[in-house]
C-alpha positions as MATLAB code, in Angstrom:
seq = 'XXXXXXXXXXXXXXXXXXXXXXXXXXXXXXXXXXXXXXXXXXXXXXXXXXXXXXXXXXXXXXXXXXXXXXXXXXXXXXXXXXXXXXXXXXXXXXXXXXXXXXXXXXXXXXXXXXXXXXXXXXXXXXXXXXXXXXXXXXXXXXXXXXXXXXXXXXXXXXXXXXXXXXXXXXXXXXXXXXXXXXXXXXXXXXXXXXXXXXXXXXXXXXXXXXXXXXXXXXXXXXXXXXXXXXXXXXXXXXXXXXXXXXXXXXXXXXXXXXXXXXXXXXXXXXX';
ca = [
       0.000    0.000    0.000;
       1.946    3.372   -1.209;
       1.669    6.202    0.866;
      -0.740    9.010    0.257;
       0.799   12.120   -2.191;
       1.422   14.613    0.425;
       0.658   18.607   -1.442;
       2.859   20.992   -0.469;
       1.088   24.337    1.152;
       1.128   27.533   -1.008;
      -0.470   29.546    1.197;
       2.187   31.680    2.007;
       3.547   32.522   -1.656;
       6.027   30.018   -1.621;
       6.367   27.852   -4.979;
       6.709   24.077   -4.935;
      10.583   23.172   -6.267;
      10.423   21.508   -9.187;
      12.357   18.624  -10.064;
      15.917   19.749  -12.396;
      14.676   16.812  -14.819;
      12.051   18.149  -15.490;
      13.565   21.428  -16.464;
      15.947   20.265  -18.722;
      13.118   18.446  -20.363;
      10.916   21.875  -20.332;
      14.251   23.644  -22.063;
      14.363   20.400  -24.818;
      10.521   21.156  -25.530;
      11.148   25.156  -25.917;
      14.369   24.418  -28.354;
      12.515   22.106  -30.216;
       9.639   24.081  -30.850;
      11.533   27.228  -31.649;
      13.466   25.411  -34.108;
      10.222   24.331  -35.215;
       9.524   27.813  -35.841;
      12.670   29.351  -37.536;
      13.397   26.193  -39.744;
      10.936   26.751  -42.290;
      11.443   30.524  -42.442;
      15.652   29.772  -43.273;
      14.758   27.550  -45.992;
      12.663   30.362  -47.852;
      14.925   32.343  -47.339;
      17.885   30.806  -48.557;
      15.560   29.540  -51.302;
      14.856   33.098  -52.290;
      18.709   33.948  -52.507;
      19.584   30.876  -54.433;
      16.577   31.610  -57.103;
      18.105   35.321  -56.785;
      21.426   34.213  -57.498;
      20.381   31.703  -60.544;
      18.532   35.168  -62.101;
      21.054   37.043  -61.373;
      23.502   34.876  -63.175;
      21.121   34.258  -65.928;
      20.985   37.597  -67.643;
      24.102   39.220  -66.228;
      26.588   36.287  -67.205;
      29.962   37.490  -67.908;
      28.741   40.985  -68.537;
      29.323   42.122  -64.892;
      32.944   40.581  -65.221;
      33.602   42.629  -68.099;
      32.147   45.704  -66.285;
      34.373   44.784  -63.278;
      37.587   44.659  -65.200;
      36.748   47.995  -67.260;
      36.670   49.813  -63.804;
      39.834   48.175  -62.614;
      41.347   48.971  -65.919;
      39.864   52.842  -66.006;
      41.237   53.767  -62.314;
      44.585   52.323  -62.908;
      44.407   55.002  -65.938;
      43.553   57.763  -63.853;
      45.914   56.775  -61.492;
      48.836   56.869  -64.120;
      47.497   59.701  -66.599;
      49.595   62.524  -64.862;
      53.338   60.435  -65.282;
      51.553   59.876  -68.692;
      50.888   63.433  -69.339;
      54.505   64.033  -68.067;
      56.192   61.899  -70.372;
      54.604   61.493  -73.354;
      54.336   65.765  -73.724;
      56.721   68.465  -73.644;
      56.913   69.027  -69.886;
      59.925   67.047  -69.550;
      62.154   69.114  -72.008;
      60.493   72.441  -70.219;
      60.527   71.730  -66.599;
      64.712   70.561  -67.100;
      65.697   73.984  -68.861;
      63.885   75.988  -66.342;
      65.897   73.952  -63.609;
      68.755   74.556  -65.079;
      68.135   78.844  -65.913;
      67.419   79.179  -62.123;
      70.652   76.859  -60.908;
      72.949   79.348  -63.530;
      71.711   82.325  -62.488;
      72.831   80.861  -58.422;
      69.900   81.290  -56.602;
      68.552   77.572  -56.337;
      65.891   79.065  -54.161;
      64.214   81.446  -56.696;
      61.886   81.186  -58.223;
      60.249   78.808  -56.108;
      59.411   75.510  -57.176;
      55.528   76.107  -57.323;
      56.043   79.078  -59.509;
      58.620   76.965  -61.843;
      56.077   73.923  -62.042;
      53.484   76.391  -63.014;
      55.061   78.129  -65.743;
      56.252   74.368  -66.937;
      52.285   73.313  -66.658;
      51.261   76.239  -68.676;
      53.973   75.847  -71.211;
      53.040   72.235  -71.616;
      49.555   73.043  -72.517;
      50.858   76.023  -74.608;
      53.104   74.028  -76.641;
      50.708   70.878  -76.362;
      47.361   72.893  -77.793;
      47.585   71.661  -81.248;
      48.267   68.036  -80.290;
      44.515   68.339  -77.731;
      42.615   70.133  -80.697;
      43.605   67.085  -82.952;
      42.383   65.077  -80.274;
      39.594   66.676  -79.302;
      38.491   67.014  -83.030;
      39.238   63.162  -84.078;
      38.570   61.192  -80.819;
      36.833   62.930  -77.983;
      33.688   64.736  -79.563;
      33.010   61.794  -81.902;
      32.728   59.416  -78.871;
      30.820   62.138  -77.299;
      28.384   61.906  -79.569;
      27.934   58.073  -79.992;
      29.831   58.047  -83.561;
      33.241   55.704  -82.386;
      33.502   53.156  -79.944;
      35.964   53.691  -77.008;
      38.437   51.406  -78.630;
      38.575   53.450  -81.890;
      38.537   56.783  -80.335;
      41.291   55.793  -77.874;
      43.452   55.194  -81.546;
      42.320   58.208  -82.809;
      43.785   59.890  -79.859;
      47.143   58.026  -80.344;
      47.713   59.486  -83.648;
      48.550   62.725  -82.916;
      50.095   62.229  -80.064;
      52.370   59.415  -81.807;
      52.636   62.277  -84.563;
      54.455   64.414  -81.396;
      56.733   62.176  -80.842;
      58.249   60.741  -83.259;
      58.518   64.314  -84.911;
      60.690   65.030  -81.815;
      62.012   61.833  -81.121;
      66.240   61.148  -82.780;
      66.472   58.589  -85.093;
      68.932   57.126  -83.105;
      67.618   56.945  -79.639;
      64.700   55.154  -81.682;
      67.177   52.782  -83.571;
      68.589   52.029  -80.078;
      65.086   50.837  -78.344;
      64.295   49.076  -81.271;
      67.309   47.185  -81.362;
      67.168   46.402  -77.326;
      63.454   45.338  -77.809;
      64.528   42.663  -80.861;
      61.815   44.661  -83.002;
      62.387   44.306  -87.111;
      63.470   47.821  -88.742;
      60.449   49.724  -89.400;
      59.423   50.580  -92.819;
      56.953   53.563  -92.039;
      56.243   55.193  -88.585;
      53.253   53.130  -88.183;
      55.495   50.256  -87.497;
      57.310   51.649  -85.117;
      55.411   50.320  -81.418;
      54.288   52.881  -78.625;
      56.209   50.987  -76.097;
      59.094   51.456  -78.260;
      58.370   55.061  -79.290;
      57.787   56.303  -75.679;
      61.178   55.784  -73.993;
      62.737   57.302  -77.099;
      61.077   60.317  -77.000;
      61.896   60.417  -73.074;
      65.280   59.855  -73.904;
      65.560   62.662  -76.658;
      63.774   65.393  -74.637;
      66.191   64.381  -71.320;
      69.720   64.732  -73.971;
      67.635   68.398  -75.567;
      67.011   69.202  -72.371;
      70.842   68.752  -71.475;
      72.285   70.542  -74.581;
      69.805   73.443  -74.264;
      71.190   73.785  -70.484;
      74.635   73.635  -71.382;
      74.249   76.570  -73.487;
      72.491   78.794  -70.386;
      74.857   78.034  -68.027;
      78.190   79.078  -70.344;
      77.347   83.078  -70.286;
      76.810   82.991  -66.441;
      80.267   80.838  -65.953;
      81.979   83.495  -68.442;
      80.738   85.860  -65.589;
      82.437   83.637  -62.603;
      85.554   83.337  -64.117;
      85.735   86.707  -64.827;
      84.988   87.898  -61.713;
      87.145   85.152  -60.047;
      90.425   86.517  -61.677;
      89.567   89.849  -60.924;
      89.410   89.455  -57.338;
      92.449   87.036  -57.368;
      94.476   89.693  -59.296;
      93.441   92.294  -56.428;
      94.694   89.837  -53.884;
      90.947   89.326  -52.009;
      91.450   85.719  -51.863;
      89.399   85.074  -48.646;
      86.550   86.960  -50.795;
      83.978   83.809  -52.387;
      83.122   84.696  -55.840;
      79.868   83.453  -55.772;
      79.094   86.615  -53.802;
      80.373   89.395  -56.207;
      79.363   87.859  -59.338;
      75.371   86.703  -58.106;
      74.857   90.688  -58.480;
      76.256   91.016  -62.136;
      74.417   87.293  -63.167;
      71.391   88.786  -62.035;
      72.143   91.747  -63.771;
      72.474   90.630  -67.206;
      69.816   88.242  -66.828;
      67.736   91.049  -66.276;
      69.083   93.011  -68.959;
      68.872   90.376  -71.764;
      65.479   89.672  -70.717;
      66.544   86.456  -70.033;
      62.598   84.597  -69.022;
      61.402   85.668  -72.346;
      64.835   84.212  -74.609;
      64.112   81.133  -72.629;
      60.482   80.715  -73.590;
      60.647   81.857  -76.943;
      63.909   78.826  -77.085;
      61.830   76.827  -75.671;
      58.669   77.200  -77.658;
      60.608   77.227  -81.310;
      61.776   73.909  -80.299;
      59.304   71.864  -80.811;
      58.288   73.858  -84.436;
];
C-alpha cells in the first residue's frame, strides 16, 4: 500500500521546487519548438537567394565581369594619366631647362618651385594645344556623340600624339630601343610600337634638355671666371666669388630679358 501524495502548502507565496529533470526536459521542448519555428522561415529564405542568385547569373553572365575589369582597368588610368601626361608631352624638355636657368643664375631658391612647375604646366599646354585640338576634333567629340567606340577613339587619340613624338624623337635613340626590344626595322612610322616610341622620345627630350642647359649656363660661368680673376688679381682671396658675381648674373639676366629668350627657345623647339 503506497503512501498518500502529500501537497505541499502555497499559502504563504512560496512555490513548490520543481524537479531539475524536469527542467531540462521543459528547455528540450522550448528548443525544439523554436526550431520548429525558424526552420521553415531559413529555408525560404535561402531559397529566395539561391533563385536570386540563378537570375542574377542568368541575364548578367559574364557581362558584370567585363564591367568589373573595365573599372579596374579605367582607375589604374587615372591613377597613371599625370606620369603619362609628363612623359609622353613636352613638360619634360620644359621643366629641365627651367631647372637649369634658375641653378645658372645661383639662386637655387628662386623662383620657387611652385612658380617653376606652373610656368612648366602652362607651357606644356601652350606648346601641347595643337596636339589636344587634334584630339579633341578626331577622338573625344566623336565618342561624345555616340559616332566611335571607345576602342577606336582611344586610336584616334594616339595618332597625334604618336605624330608628337616621333617628330621630336632622334632617329637614333629610336634605332637604339628598337634594337634592345629585338623589333624588325620599321618601314613607315606606323610600325614603329608605342612601347618602343615612348622611352625614345623620353630619352631625346632628357639629352635636348641637357644641350639646351649647357648653353644657359656658359654666359653665367663666363661671368664667374671673370669675376674670379679679378678678385684674385686684387689679392681678395678670402673673398667667395659666388658673392660678387650673383649681383652682375642677375644683372644681365635682367638686362637680356633672359625669361622671355628662354620661352621663346623653348617654344621654337618643338616647331
Amino acid at each position: 500500500m503506497t503512501p498518500p501524495r502529500v501537497q505541499p502548502d502555497l499559502r504563504d507565496g512560496t512555490t513548490p521546487q520543481r524537479h531539475p529533470r524536469w527542467r531540462r526536459r521543459a528547455m528540450r521542448a522550448s528548443l525544439l519548438a523554436g526550431a520548429l519555428v525558424w526552420l521553415p522561415s531559413c529555408t525560404a529564405d535561402a531559397q529566395l537567394g539561391n533563385a536570386q542568385l540563378r537570375v542574377d547569373s542568368g541575364t548578367a553572365g559574364g557581362g558584370s565581369i567585363n564591367a568589373g575589369l573595365e573599372l579596374f582597368f579605367l582607375l589604374t588610368f587615372l591613377a597613371l594619366l599625370p606620369t603619362l601626361l609628363m612623359m609622353v608631352t613636352s613638360f619634360t624638355r620644359v621643366i629641365i631647362v627651367l631647372s637649369f636657368a634658375r641653378n645658372a643664375i645661383g639662386v637655387p631658391q628662386l623662383p620657387p618651385n611652385q612658380v617653376l612647375l606652373g610656368l612648366a604646366l602652362f607651357l606644356t599646354i601652350f606648346i601641347m594645344a595643337p596636339v589636344w585640338q587634334e584630339v579633341n576634333r578626331t577622338a573625344l567629340q566623336p565618342y561624345l556623340a555616340g559616332e566611335v567606340t571607345q576602342t577606336e577613339a582611344l586610336k584616334r587619340a594616339e595618332a597625334p600624339l604618336r605624330e608628337f613624338m616621333l617628330r621630336q624623337t632622334r632617329e637614333r635613340d629610336l634605332a637604339l630601343f628598337m634594337q634592345l626590344g629585338q623589333q624588325p626595322r620599321p618601314r613607315t612610322p606606323d610600325d614603329v610600337p608605342t612601347w618602343v616610341l615612348v622611352p625614345s622620345f623620353i630619352l631625346s627630350e632628357l639629352k635636348t634638355a641637357f644641350q639646351m642647359g649647357f648653353v644657359i649656363f656658359i654666359p653665367f660661368l663666363i661671368i664667374d671666371m671673370i669675376v674670379s680673376s679679378a678678385l684674385m688679381s686684387m689679392g681678395m682671396i678670402m673673398l667667395p666669388p659666388v658673392i660678387v658675381s650673383l649681383p652682375f648674373k642677375v644683372l644681365l639676366f635682367v638686362m637680356v630679358d633672359g625669361w622671355d629668350l628662354i620661352v621663346r627657345s623653348l617654344v621654337l623647339s618643338f616647331q
